[in-house]
Short mmCIF file of C-alpha atoms in Angstrom, two decimals:
data_model
loop_
_atom_site.label_atom_id
_atom_site.label_comp_id
_atom_site.label_asym_id
_atom_site.label_seq_id
_atom_site.Cartn_x
_atom_site.Cartn_y
_atom_site.Cartn_z
CA MET A 8 46.61 62.79 13.92
CA GLY A 9 48.11 60.16 15.60
CA GLN A 10 49.04 62.22 18.66
CA SER A 11 45.28 63.77 18.92
CA LEU A 12 43.99 59.97 18.99
CA SER A 13 46.45 58.84 21.55
CA ALA A 14 44.95 62.02 23.60
CA ALA A 15 41.77 61.51 23.00
CA LYS A 16 42.18 57.52 24.12
CA LEU A 17 43.86 59.11 27.33
CA ARG A 18 40.95 61.17 28.44
CA SER A 19 38.42 58.66 27.84
CA ARG A 20 40.42 56.23 29.87
CA ARG A 21 40.75 59.06 32.70
CA ASP A 22 36.73 59.72 32.37
CA TRP A 23 36.31 56.16 32.82
CA ASP A 24 38.44 55.87 35.92
CA GLN A 25 36.76 59.23 37.52
CA ARG A 26 33.26 57.32 36.70
CA GLN A 27 34.53 54.17 38.55
CA ARG A 28 35.58 55.96 41.62
CA SER A 29 32.25 58.11 41.70
CA LYS A 30 29.98 55.22 41.26
CA PRO A 31 28.25 53.94 44.61
CA LYS A 32 28.90 50.62 45.80
CA SER A 33 26.67 47.87 44.52
CA THR A 34 25.04 45.77 46.85
CA SER A 35 24.29 43.11 44.11
CA LEU A 36 25.22 39.38 44.48
CA ILE A 37 28.30 39.39 41.67
CA CYS A 38 31.28 37.34 42.22
CA PRO A 39 34.62 38.55 41.46
CA MET A 40 35.08 36.80 38.71
CA GLN A 41 31.91 38.22 37.06
CA ALA A 42 32.69 41.77 38.15
CA GLU A 43 36.60 41.21 36.58
CA GLU A 44 35.01 40.10 33.45
CA ALA A 45 32.11 43.21 33.41
CA GLU A 46 35.26 45.73 33.84
CA GLU A 47 37.24 44.26 31.06
CA ARG A 48 34.47 44.11 28.51
CA GLU A 49 33.89 47.89 29.34
CA ARG A 50 37.50 48.60 29.21
CA SER A 51 37.90 46.81 25.85
CA SER A 52 34.71 48.37 24.27
CA ILE A 53 36.35 52.10 25.34
CA ASP A 54 39.49 50.90 23.41
CA GLY A 55 37.62 49.90 20.43
CA SER A 56 38.41 46.36 20.49
CA SER A 57 35.53 44.39 22.00
CA ASP A 58 36.11 40.41 22.90
CA PHE A 59 33.17 38.83 21.21
CA ILE A 60 34.19 35.33 22.47
CA SER A 61 33.56 36.30 26.06
CA ASN A 62 30.56 37.67 25.06
CA LEU A 63 29.48 34.24 23.78
CA PRO A 64 26.88 32.45 25.96
CA ASP A 65 27.89 28.99 27.62
CA GLU A 66 25.89 26.82 25.85
CA CYS A 67 27.37 28.44 22.33
CA LEU A 68 30.73 27.90 23.31
CA ALA A 69 29.94 24.30 24.29
CA SER A 70 28.73 23.60 21.23
CA ILE A 71 31.98 24.74 19.73
CA PHE A 72 33.96 22.56 21.89
CA GLN A 73 31.76 19.56 20.96
CA SER A 74 32.78 20.17 17.12
CA LEU A 75 36.72 20.08 18.00
CA SER A 76 38.89 17.21 18.07
CA PRO A 77 40.26 15.66 21.42
CA ALA A 78 43.56 17.25 20.86
CA ASP A 79 41.75 20.89 20.40
CA ARG A 80 39.65 20.37 22.97
CA LYS A 81 42.65 19.82 25.36
CA ARG A 82 44.08 22.79 24.50
CA CYS A 83 41.08 25.08 24.63
CA CYS A 84 40.39 24.00 28.25
CA LEU A 85 43.96 25.58 29.24
CA VAL A 86 42.68 29.31 28.06
CA CYS A 87 40.98 30.16 30.87
CA ARG A 88 38.96 28.95 33.93
CA ARG A 89 35.66 29.41 32.22
CA TRP A 90 36.61 27.35 29.29
CA LEU A 91 38.23 24.66 31.41
CA ILE A 92 34.42 24.41 33.28
CA ILE A 93 32.48 24.58 30.05
CA GLU A 94 34.65 22.28 28.28
CA GLY A 95 34.22 19.57 30.92
CA GLN A 96 30.46 19.71 31.28
CA SER A 97 30.09 19.66 27.84
CA ARG A 98 32.00 16.52 27.33
CA HIS A 99 29.81 13.55 26.83
CA ARG A 100 32.18 10.70 25.64
CA LEU A 101 35.23 9.77 27.76
CA SER A 102 38.07 7.18 27.34
CA LEU A 103 40.29 6.01 30.31
CA ASN A 104 42.91 3.95 30.76
CA ALA A 105 41.45 1.35 33.31
CA GLN A 106 44.53 0.58 35.20
CA SER A 107 44.59 0.28 38.89
CA ASP A 108 46.14 3.55 39.84
CA LEU A 109 43.08 5.30 38.03
CA HIS A 110 40.83 4.26 41.61
CA PRO A 111 42.00 7.34 43.76
CA LEU A 112 41.73 9.89 40.59
CA ILE A 113 38.15 9.04 39.80
CA PRO A 114 36.44 11.44 42.10
CA CYS A 115 38.42 14.16 40.70
CA ILE A 116 38.10 13.18 37.23
CA PHE A 117 34.45 12.95 37.55
CA SER A 118 33.82 15.93 38.87
CA ARG A 119 35.17 17.79 36.07
CA PHE A 120 33.43 15.67 33.46
CA ASP A 121 30.03 15.45 35.50
CA ALA A 122 28.02 14.81 32.19
CA VAL A 123 29.61 11.69 30.66
CA THR A 124 27.14 9.64 28.94
CA LYS A 125 29.67 7.46 26.87
CA LEU A 126 32.57 5.76 28.80
CA ALA A 127 35.15 3.63 27.81
CA LEU A 128 37.76 1.94 30.14
CA LYS A 129 40.42 -0.18 28.62
CA CYS A 130 43.66 -1.55 30.20
CA ASP A 131 46.81 -2.99 28.86
CA ARG A 132 46.66 -6.71 29.08
CA ARG A 133 49.93 -6.79 31.02
CA SER A 134 49.00 -4.15 33.57
CA VAL A 135 46.52 -4.76 36.73
CA SER A 136 43.07 -3.32 35.73
CA ILE A 137 40.77 -1.66 37.99
CA GLY A 138 38.79 -3.71 40.46
CA ASP A 139 34.76 -3.44 41.46
CA GLU A 140 35.64 -0.36 44.16
CA ALA A 141 36.51 1.76 41.30
CA LEU A 142 33.88 0.75 38.84
CA VAL A 143 31.09 0.94 41.76
CA LEU A 144 32.57 4.58 42.43
CA ILE A 145 32.37 5.36 38.91
CA SER A 146 28.77 4.34 38.65
CA GLU A 147 27.78 6.11 41.52
CA ARG A 148 29.14 9.46 39.74
CA CYS A 149 27.65 8.52 36.14
CA ARG A 150 24.00 7.44 36.87
CA ASN A 151 23.20 8.79 33.23
CA LEU A 152 25.70 6.53 31.57
CA ILE A 153 23.97 4.92 28.53
CA ARG A 154 27.15 3.31 26.78
CA LEU A 155 30.09 1.25 28.26
CA LYS A 156 32.91 -0.33 27.02
CA LEU A 157 35.62 -2.66 28.78
CA ARG A 158 38.53 -3.87 27.54
CA ALA A 159 41.12 -6.10 29.59
CA CYS A 160 39.25 -5.04 32.90
CA ARG A 161 40.29 -8.50 33.89
CA ASP A 162 39.89 -7.46 38.25
CA LEU A 163 36.15 -6.85 37.62
CA THR A 164 33.79 -9.85 39.35
CA ASP A 165 30.11 -10.21 39.35
CA ALA A 166 29.86 -8.23 42.60
CA GLY A 167 31.06 -5.19 40.56
CA MET A 168 28.97 -5.69 37.76
CA SER A 169 26.01 -6.23 39.79
CA ALA A 170 26.37 -2.84 41.76
CA PHE A 171 27.16 -1.20 38.39
CA ALA A 172 24.10 -2.16 36.76
CA LYS A 173 21.86 -1.01 39.78
CA ASN A 174 23.49 2.42 39.51
CA CYS A 175 23.23 2.84 35.84
CA ILE A 176 19.75 1.49 34.79
CA GLY A 177 19.51 3.65 31.85
CA LEU A 178 22.58 1.73 30.06
CA LYS A 179 21.72 1.21 26.24
CA LYS A 180 25.11 -0.43 25.14
CA LEU A 181 27.32 -2.55 26.62
CA SER A 182 30.56 -3.91 24.93
CA CYS A 183 33.12 -5.98 26.81
CA GLY A 184 36.04 -7.95 25.87
CA SER A 185 38.61 -10.11 27.69
CA CYS A 186 36.79 -9.60 31.34
CA SER A 187 36.73 -12.16 33.84
CA PHE A 188 33.11 -11.85 35.06
CA GLY A 189 30.65 -14.66 34.45
CA ALA A 190 27.17 -15.32 33.87
CA LYS A 191 26.12 -13.68 37.27
CA GLY A 192 27.54 -10.29 36.35
CA MET A 193 26.16 -10.43 32.79
CA ASN A 194 22.36 -11.77 34.22
CA ALA A 195 22.59 -8.51 36.62
CA VAL A 196 22.99 -6.25 33.84
CA LEU A 197 20.20 -8.10 31.88
CA ASP A 198 18.06 -7.90 35.14
CA ASN A 199 18.55 -4.01 35.99
CA CYS A 200 18.84 -2.33 32.24
CA PRO A 201 15.73 -2.43 30.59
CA ALA A 202 16.52 -0.17 28.01
CA LEU A 203 19.51 -2.41 26.70
CA GLU A 204 19.78 -2.12 22.92
CA GLU A 205 23.16 -3.29 22.08
CA LEU A 206 25.34 -6.27 23.57
CA SER A 207 28.80 -7.31 22.69
CA VAL A 208 30.77 -10.04 24.60
CA LYS A 209 33.92 -11.18 23.43
CA ARG A 210 36.36 -13.54 25.45
CA LEU A 211 34.51 -13.44 28.58
CA ARG A 212 36.80 -15.68 30.95
CA GLY A 213 34.26 -16.10 33.78
CA ILE A 214 31.73 -18.29 31.75
CA THR A 215 32.53 -21.79 32.75
CA ASP A 216 32.76 -24.51 29.71
CA GLY A 217 30.42 -27.51 29.52
CA ALA A 218 26.98 -28.52 30.33
CA ALA A 219 27.24 -26.83 33.87
CA ALA A 220 27.42 -23.35 32.36
CA GLU A 221 24.99 -21.08 33.97
CA PRO A 222 22.38 -19.89 31.61
CA ILE A 223 22.30 -16.13 30.73
CA GLY A 224 19.19 -14.15 30.06
CA PRO A 225 16.81 -13.30 29.19
CA GLY A 226 16.02 -10.28 31.80
CA VAL A 227 14.31 -7.48 31.71
CA ALA A 228 16.87 -6.20 28.89
CA ALA A 229 15.46 -8.91 26.33
CA ALA A 230 12.59 -6.92 25.07
CA ALA A 231 14.67 -3.88 24.30
CA LEU A 232 17.49 -5.79 22.58
CA LYS A 233 18.15 -5.22 18.80
CA THR A 234 21.86 -6.54 18.36
CA ILE A 235 23.84 -9.32 20.10
CA CYS A 236 27.31 -10.15 18.93
CA LEU A 237 29.42 -13.17 20.72
CA LYS A 238 33.03 -13.67 19.90
CA GLU A 239 35.30 -16.20 20.76
CA LEU A 240 33.31 -18.02 23.58
CA TYR A 241 33.98 -21.24 25.04
CA ASN A 242 30.54 -22.19 25.74
CA GLY A 243 28.56 -19.39 23.54
CA GLN A 244 25.00 -21.51 23.69
CA CYS A 245 24.72 -20.30 27.31
CA PHE A 246 23.23 -16.96 26.29
CA GLY A 247 20.69 -19.16 24.13
CA PRO A 248 18.04 -17.92 26.54
CA LEU A 249 18.82 -14.37 26.23
CA ILE A 250 18.93 -14.60 22.27
CA ILE A 251 15.60 -16.80 22.14
CA GLY A 252 13.85 -14.07 24.59
CA ALA A 253 14.97 -11.36 22.72
CA LYS A 254 11.84 -10.84 20.25
CA ASN A 255 12.99 -7.56 18.72
CA LEU A 256 16.31 -8.63 17.58
CA LYS A 257 17.59 -7.53 14.27
CA SER A 258 21.08 -8.52 14.03
CA LEU A 259 22.91 -11.54 15.31
CA LYS A 260 26.45 -11.97 14.95
CA LEU A 261 28.34 -15.03 16.35
CA PHE A 262 32.17 -15.61 15.83
CA ARG A 263 34.19 -18.75 16.78
CA CYS A 264 31.67 -19.56 19.44
CA SER A 265 31.64 -23.25 20.28
CA GLY A 266 29.11 -25.75 20.36
CA ASP A 267 26.17 -27.23 18.32
CA TRP A 268 24.17 -24.44 16.82
CA ASP A 269 21.79 -26.44 14.87
CA LYS A 270 20.10 -27.11 17.95
CA LEU A 271 19.43 -23.37 18.62
CA PHE A 272 18.63 -22.10 15.40
CA PRO A 273 15.14 -23.56 14.98
CA LEU A 274 14.31 -22.13 18.44
CA ILE A 275 15.67 -18.82 17.71
CA VAL A 276 13.72 -18.63 14.46
CA GLU A 277 10.39 -19.50 15.96
CA ARG A 278 10.62 -16.58 18.78
CA VAL A 279 12.49 -14.31 16.68
CA THR A 280 11.00 -13.31 13.84
CA ASP A 281 12.20 -9.84 12.66
CA LEU A 282 15.89 -10.80 12.15
CA ILE A 283 17.31 -8.87 9.30
CA ASP A 284 21.16 -9.40 9.89
CA ILE A 285 22.64 -12.63 10.67
CA HIS A 286 26.50 -13.21 10.66
CA MET A 287 28.18 -16.48 11.23
CA GLU A 288 31.72 -17.14 11.26
CA ARG A 289 33.70 -20.30 11.88
CA ILE A 290 30.89 -21.83 14.18
CA GLN A 291 29.44 -25.37 13.91
CA VAL A 292 26.19 -24.88 11.84
CA SER A 293 25.23 -27.15 8.76
CA ASP A 294 21.95 -27.27 6.46
CA VAL A 295 19.89 -27.75 9.25
CA GLY A 296 20.52 -24.39 10.82
CA LEU A 297 20.48 -22.85 7.48
CA VAL A 298 16.86 -24.22 6.81
CA ALA A 299 15.72 -22.64 9.94
CA ILE A 300 17.16 -19.30 9.06
CA SER A 301 15.51 -19.27 5.85
CA ASN A 302 12.26 -19.00 7.72
CA CYS A 303 13.34 -15.47 8.36
CA SER A 304 11.48 -13.75 5.70
CA ASN A 305 12.78 -10.32 6.61
CA LEU A 306 16.66 -11.51 6.31
CA GLU A 307 18.52 -8.91 4.13
CA ILE A 308 22.04 -9.76 5.15
CA LEU A 309 23.73 -13.05 5.56
CA HIS A 310 27.39 -13.83 5.93
CA LEU A 311 28.59 -17.55 5.64
CA VAL A 312 32.30 -17.33 6.61
CA LYS A 313 34.33 -20.60 7.01
CA THR A 314 31.43 -22.82 7.43
CA PRO A 315 32.33 -26.23 5.94
CA GLU A 316 28.95 -28.13 6.55
CA CYS A 317 27.07 -25.66 4.62
CA THR A 318 26.03 -26.98 1.27
CA ASN A 319 23.90 -25.95 -1.69
CA ALA A 320 21.21 -27.17 -0.33
CA GLY A 321 20.98 -25.13 2.66
CA LEU A 322 21.88 -21.84 0.50
CA SER A 323 19.02 -22.84 -1.87
CA ALA A 324 16.57 -22.94 1.03
CA VAL A 325 17.77 -19.55 2.12
CA GLY A 326 17.60 -18.20 -1.38
CA GLU A 327 13.95 -19.47 -1.92
CA LYS A 328 12.37 -17.82 1.15
CA CYS A 329 14.56 -15.01 2.09
CA LYS A 330 13.31 -12.79 -1.10
CA LEU A 331 14.33 -9.55 0.67
CA LEU A 332 18.42 -10.71 0.69
CA ARG A 333 20.54 -7.53 -0.69
CA LYS A 334 24.08 -8.56 0.81
CA LEU A 335 25.45 -12.25 1.03
CA HIS A 336 29.02 -12.57 1.95
CA ILE A 337 29.90 -16.19 1.33
CA ASP A 338 33.53 -17.66 2.39
CA GLY A 339 33.56 -21.49 0.94
CA TRP A 340 36.99 -21.88 2.69
CA LYS A 341 37.70 -24.29 -0.68
CA ALA A 342 35.35 -26.95 0.64
CA ASN A 343 33.43 -26.78 -2.63
CA ARG A 344 30.41 -27.85 -1.12
CA ILE A 345 28.69 -24.26 -2.29
CA GLY A 346 28.49 -23.44 -5.96
CA ASP A 347 26.49 -23.08 -9.13
CA GLN A 348 23.24 -24.48 -7.34
CA GLY A 349 22.62 -22.75 -4.40
CA LEU A 350 24.04 -19.41 -6.30
CA ILE A 351 21.14 -20.13 -8.99
CA ALA A 352 18.78 -20.29 -6.19
CA VAL A 353 19.59 -17.17 -4.78
CA ALA A 354 19.55 -15.54 -8.40
CA LYS A 355 15.98 -16.65 -9.24
CA SER A 356 14.26 -15.82 -5.69
CA CYS A 357 16.41 -12.46 -4.58
CA PRO A 358 15.77 -9.80 -7.12
CA ASN A 359 17.17 -6.98 -4.53
CA LEU A 360 20.65 -8.43 -4.18
CA GLN A 361 23.00 -5.69 -4.31
CA GLU A 362 26.06 -6.90 -2.78
CA LEU A 363 27.59 -10.33 -3.27
CA VAL A 364 30.99 -11.52 -2.21
CA LEU A 365 32.15 -14.97 -3.02
CA ILE A 366 35.57 -16.50 -1.52
CA GLY A 367 36.78 -19.86 -1.99
CA LEU A 368 34.09 -20.74 -4.32
CA ASN A 369 34.08 -21.98 -8.15
CA PRO A 370 31.33 -20.37 -9.58
CA THR A 371 30.82 -20.92 -13.37
CA LYS A 372 29.41 -18.68 -16.12
CA LEU A 373 26.01 -20.45 -15.41
CA SER A 374 25.72 -19.36 -12.26
CA LEU A 375 27.24 -15.63 -12.70
CA GLU A 376 25.14 -15.24 -15.92
CA MET A 377 21.76 -16.02 -13.73
CA LEU A 378 22.94 -13.49 -11.00
CA ALA A 379 23.73 -10.97 -13.58
CA SER A 380 20.39 -11.02 -15.55
CA ASN A 381 18.00 -11.57 -12.52
CA CYS A 382 19.62 -9.16 -9.76
CA LEU A 383 19.24 -5.91 -11.99
CA ASN A 384 20.44 -4.37 -8.73
CA LEU A 385 23.59 -5.65 -8.21
CA GLU A 386 26.11 -2.65 -7.84
CA ARG A 387 29.07 -4.64 -5.65
CA LEU A 388 30.67 -7.82 -6.54
CA ALA A 389 33.72 -9.38 -5.14
CA LEU A 390 35.50 -12.72 -6.70
CA CYS A 391 38.10 -14.14 -4.66
CA GLY A 392 40.12 -17.31 -4.72
CA SER A 393 38.29 -18.85 -7.23
CA ASP A 394 39.63 -21.45 -9.88
CA THR A 395 36.68 -20.97 -12.31
CA VAL A 396 36.54 -17.28 -12.90
CA GLY A 397 38.48 -16.30 -15.86
CA ASP A 398 38.04 -14.13 -19.10
CA ALA A 399 34.62 -15.95 -20.17
CA GLU A 400 33.02 -14.98 -16.89
CA ILE A 401 34.16 -11.81 -16.84
CA SER A 402 33.24 -11.26 -19.89
CA CYS A 403 29.83 -12.34 -18.95
CA ILE A 404 29.47 -10.08 -16.02
CA ALA A 405 30.50 -7.03 -18.52
CA VAL A 406 27.63 -7.70 -20.71
CA LYS A 407 24.90 -8.51 -18.14
CA CYS A 408 25.52 -6.77 -14.85
CA ILE A 409 24.42 -3.11 -16.05
CA ALA A 410 24.32 -1.55 -12.56
CA LEU A 411 27.44 -2.75 -11.22
CA LYS A 412 29.40 0.01 -9.73
CA LYS A 413 32.41 -1.81 -7.98
CA LEU A 414 34.02 -4.99 -8.93
CA CYS A 415 36.95 -7.04 -7.04
CA ILE A 416 38.77 -9.69 -8.41
CA LYS A 417 41.42 -11.36 -6.43
CA SER A 418 43.29 -14.34 -7.26
CA CYS A 419 41.75 -15.59 -10.34
CA PRO A 420 42.79 -16.91 -13.74
CA VAL A 421 41.76 -13.55 -15.53
CA SER A 422 44.12 -12.04 -17.87
CA ASP A 423 43.99 -8.99 -20.14
CA HIS A 424 41.40 -10.08 -22.16
CA GLY A 425 38.60 -10.02 -19.47
CA MET A 426 39.98 -6.30 -18.63
CA GLU A 427 39.15 -5.70 -22.41
CA ALA A 428 35.50 -6.59 -21.86
CA LEU A 429 35.11 -4.27 -19.03
CA ALA A 430 35.98 -1.43 -21.50
CA THR A 431 32.96 -1.78 -23.13
CA GLY A 432 30.51 -3.02 -20.50
CA CYS A 433 29.11 -2.36 -17.21
CA PRO A 434 27.86 1.22 -17.96
CA ASN A 435 28.04 2.60 -14.40
CA LEU A 436 31.31 0.76 -13.48
CA ILE A 437 33.42 3.33 -11.49
CA LYS A 438 35.94 1.46 -9.55
CA VAL A 439 37.90 -1.88 -10.49
CA LYS A 440 40.32 -3.60 -8.48
CA VAL A 441 42.51 -6.45 -9.60
CA LYS A 442 45.06 -8.29 -6.86
CA LYS A 443 47.08 -11.62 -7.66
CA CYS A 444 45.99 -12.30 -11.20
CA ARG A 445 48.91 -13.02 -13.03
CA GLY A 446 47.60 -12.79 -16.46
CA VAL A 447 46.35 -8.88 -15.68
CA THR A 448 49.68 -6.50 -16.89
CA PRO A 449 50.05 -2.98 -16.29
CA GLU A 450 49.72 -2.59 -20.08
CA GLY A 451 46.28 -4.08 -20.19
CA VAL A 452 45.45 -1.49 -16.78
CA ASP A 453 46.45 1.26 -18.79
CA TRP A 454 44.77 0.30 -22.31
CA LEU A 455 41.51 0.18 -20.07
CA ARG A 456 41.98 3.54 -18.55
CA ALA A 457 42.88 5.21 -21.90
CA ILE A 458 39.36 3.87 -23.31
CA ARG A 459 37.46 4.61 -20.00
CA GLY A 460 39.21 7.60 -18.51
CA THR A 461 36.65 8.08 -15.61
CA LEU A 462 37.25 4.61 -14.53
CA THR A 463 39.41 4.15 -11.44
CA VAL A 464 41.60 0.62 -11.74
CA ASN A 465 43.92 -0.75 -9.07
CA LEU A 466 46.22 -3.37 -10.05
CA ASP A 467 48.41 -5.40 -7.42
CA ILE A 468 50.68 -8.05 -9.10
CA GLY A 469 52.88 -9.19 -5.88
CA GLU A 470 55.27 -6.50 -5.11
CA GLN A 471 54.00 -3.69 -7.69
CA LEU A 472 51.05 -1.86 -7.17
CA VAL A 473 49.77 0.13 -10.41
CA ALA A 474 47.00 2.82 -9.45
CA SER A 475 45.17 3.96 -12.66
CA ALA A 476 42.63 6.75 -12.27
CA SER A 477 40.89 9.79 -13.83
CA ASP A 478 42.71 11.95 -11.63
CA GLY A 479 46.42 11.07 -12.85
CA GLY A 480 47.02 7.86 -10.96
CA ALA A 481 45.95 8.57 -7.71
CA GLN A 482 44.84 5.53 -5.51
CA ASP A 483 41.14 5.39 -4.31
CA ASP A 484 39.50 3.95 -1.42
CA GLY A 485 36.81 2.38 -3.49
CA VAL A 486 36.20 -1.21 -3.37
CA GLU A 487 38.41 -2.95 -0.68
CA PHE A 488 40.04 -6.70 -1.16
CA PRO A 489 39.43 -8.88 2.14
CA PRO A 490 42.62 -10.39 3.59
CA MET A 491 42.55 -13.82 2.73
CA VAL A 492 43.08 -14.92 6.19
CA ALA A 493 40.01 -13.03 7.78
CA GLY A 494 37.71 -14.35 5.05
CA GLN A 495 35.37 -11.44 4.42
CA ILE A 496 34.95 -8.39 2.44
CA GLY A 497 36.19 -5.04 3.37
CA THR A 498 33.30 -2.90 1.88
CA PRO A 499 31.53 -0.72 4.64
CA SER A 500 28.23 -1.51 6.10
CA ILE A 501 25.20 0.41 5.00
CA ALA A 502 24.32 0.50 8.55
CA SER A 503 27.64 1.62 9.77
CA SER A 504 28.27 5.10 11.05
CA SER A 505 32.07 5.44 10.28
CA MET A 506 33.07 8.32 8.08
CA GLY A 507 36.53 7.25 7.39
CA ARG A 508 38.25 4.34 5.93
CA SER A 509 37.89 0.94 7.70
CA THR A 510 41.08 -0.38 9.55
CA SER A 511 41.91 -2.93 6.89
CA PHE A 512 41.88 -0.91 3.97
CA LYS A 513 44.36 1.48 5.88
CA PHE A 514 46.67 -1.50 6.58
CA LEU A 515 46.47 -2.46 3.07
CA GLY A 516 46.84 0.58 1.67
CA LEU A 517 49.99 0.99 3.61
CA LEU A 518 51.56 -2.07 2.55
CA SER A 519 50.57 -1.13 -0.95
CA GLY A 520 52.42 2.21 -0.68
CA ARG A 521 55.67 0.50 0.61
CA SER A 522 55.65 -1.71 -2.20
CA PHE A 523 54.89 0.87 -4.54
CA VAL A 524 57.93 2.80 -3.03
CA SER A 525 60.41 0.10 -3.04
CA CYS A 526 59.70 -1.17 -6.46
CA THR A 527 60.34 2.80 -7.75
CA LEU A 528 63.69 2.85 -5.88
CA ARG A 529 64.63 -0.45 -7.41
CA ARG A 530 63.90 0.88 -10.61
CA LEU A 531 65.80 3.96 -9.83
CA ALA A 532 68.91 2.20 -8.45
CA SER A 533 68.71 0.11 -11.74
CA SER A 534 68.51 3.08 -14.03
CA ASN A 535 71.64 4.88 -12.28
CA ASP A 536 73.78 1.84 -12.59
CA CYS A 537 72.94 1.29 -15.99
CA SER A 538 73.90 5.07 -16.79
CA GLN A 539 77.21 4.54 -14.74
CA THR A 540 78.25 1.43 -17.17
#
């Protein structure tokens, strides 16, 4: 039987060769590569082993490449010339090491990747970065660029940014950190990129300090801007004209930017009426600024991180007028200037509150009971570094917070009695994380798990981490604790597009895992010593 099949295949191959020799020469314009592929497909169909992948249209193959990881894409592009071409033409995101030796390679790189729309240029801080000529060359070959990220490109100047902005007028997102260009380069982008929606600036070294600083903005881009994030700027107030002119601005984030922001916030709020998210961390702002912010009637998210001049009066003004508030993060920095009075004002007027993070504050049962009773949608609560949150306060939360799903307690005088209250309260609670609360013991956690088998409980007491969950003790990536140095909770934002764990939680989990392993090894070593004696 096998010999007859082999003979049949030989006859079919011989007949196919004769037909090919007897065929007249085709005059159609077919390249040699296409002819070879056609012959290979015909041979494979005769042998009964059709190559379906080669028959896929370029569009389908490109769609497959886009669903692969970067490493898999690199491997696939080495399969054949066709895959190499399609992979390059279908790549829209590219990240390059922006050192000075990149310049001669730019024509070759962007000849292959000619459809890039999102580009990241990152340079090591100890290396020499690309200069203006390289950036201009990139802009000439990537005129459809919509996103650009610059990191530590210290050799870029205002002239290079001006030429880039004129070539990439469709830019929608710009993020630059530790770069050396200044106000002229930034203004060039704002004047030539009317579609710019997101702007993030960190440590822009070219901005001069003091009153002589050149103002930035507004430019034609101000009308489209929706997000502005400024970090670690010596004179961030030079962006004032841009912020005031961005009438459609939704999110304003200020991190460690020097200057008196109380003078700017009244002007900002007067012109920008649709602000939804305001984040202030270590900036000079007081109740004057908070009173101005309270006029943002659409405000939904507010972060007050290490702003010691803000008091109960400013928070009360925000609570009374910003009735749509749903996320509130406060790091009082142990200043004791925000407490029950401000929190009660929030509780009375903000029924939509879903997430509350209190760090370095000393709320009592009075304000926590009001928050639990009036904010019926409160799902996430974090209490960190408080001297007043004890068993009575946790018991109040357990009775009143019906909708609570995630609870974080860190460095608070809570004991096992507080954990016992959680056994019968908070019917929707799914995750509890307790860290550095000396009164809570592993036995108390085990008891709580025995009572509520579906509840995930993570206990971190110094070096030892006890993870207790319904799946046999697997650690869960639910509620995260903020590092006390950073001063902010690690729970992901609702508007975030990330699908994985945050960096802070990965680092925390890594440390916790090491502590757990080391503790286990110590216990094993001690048991071996006991057995030997």
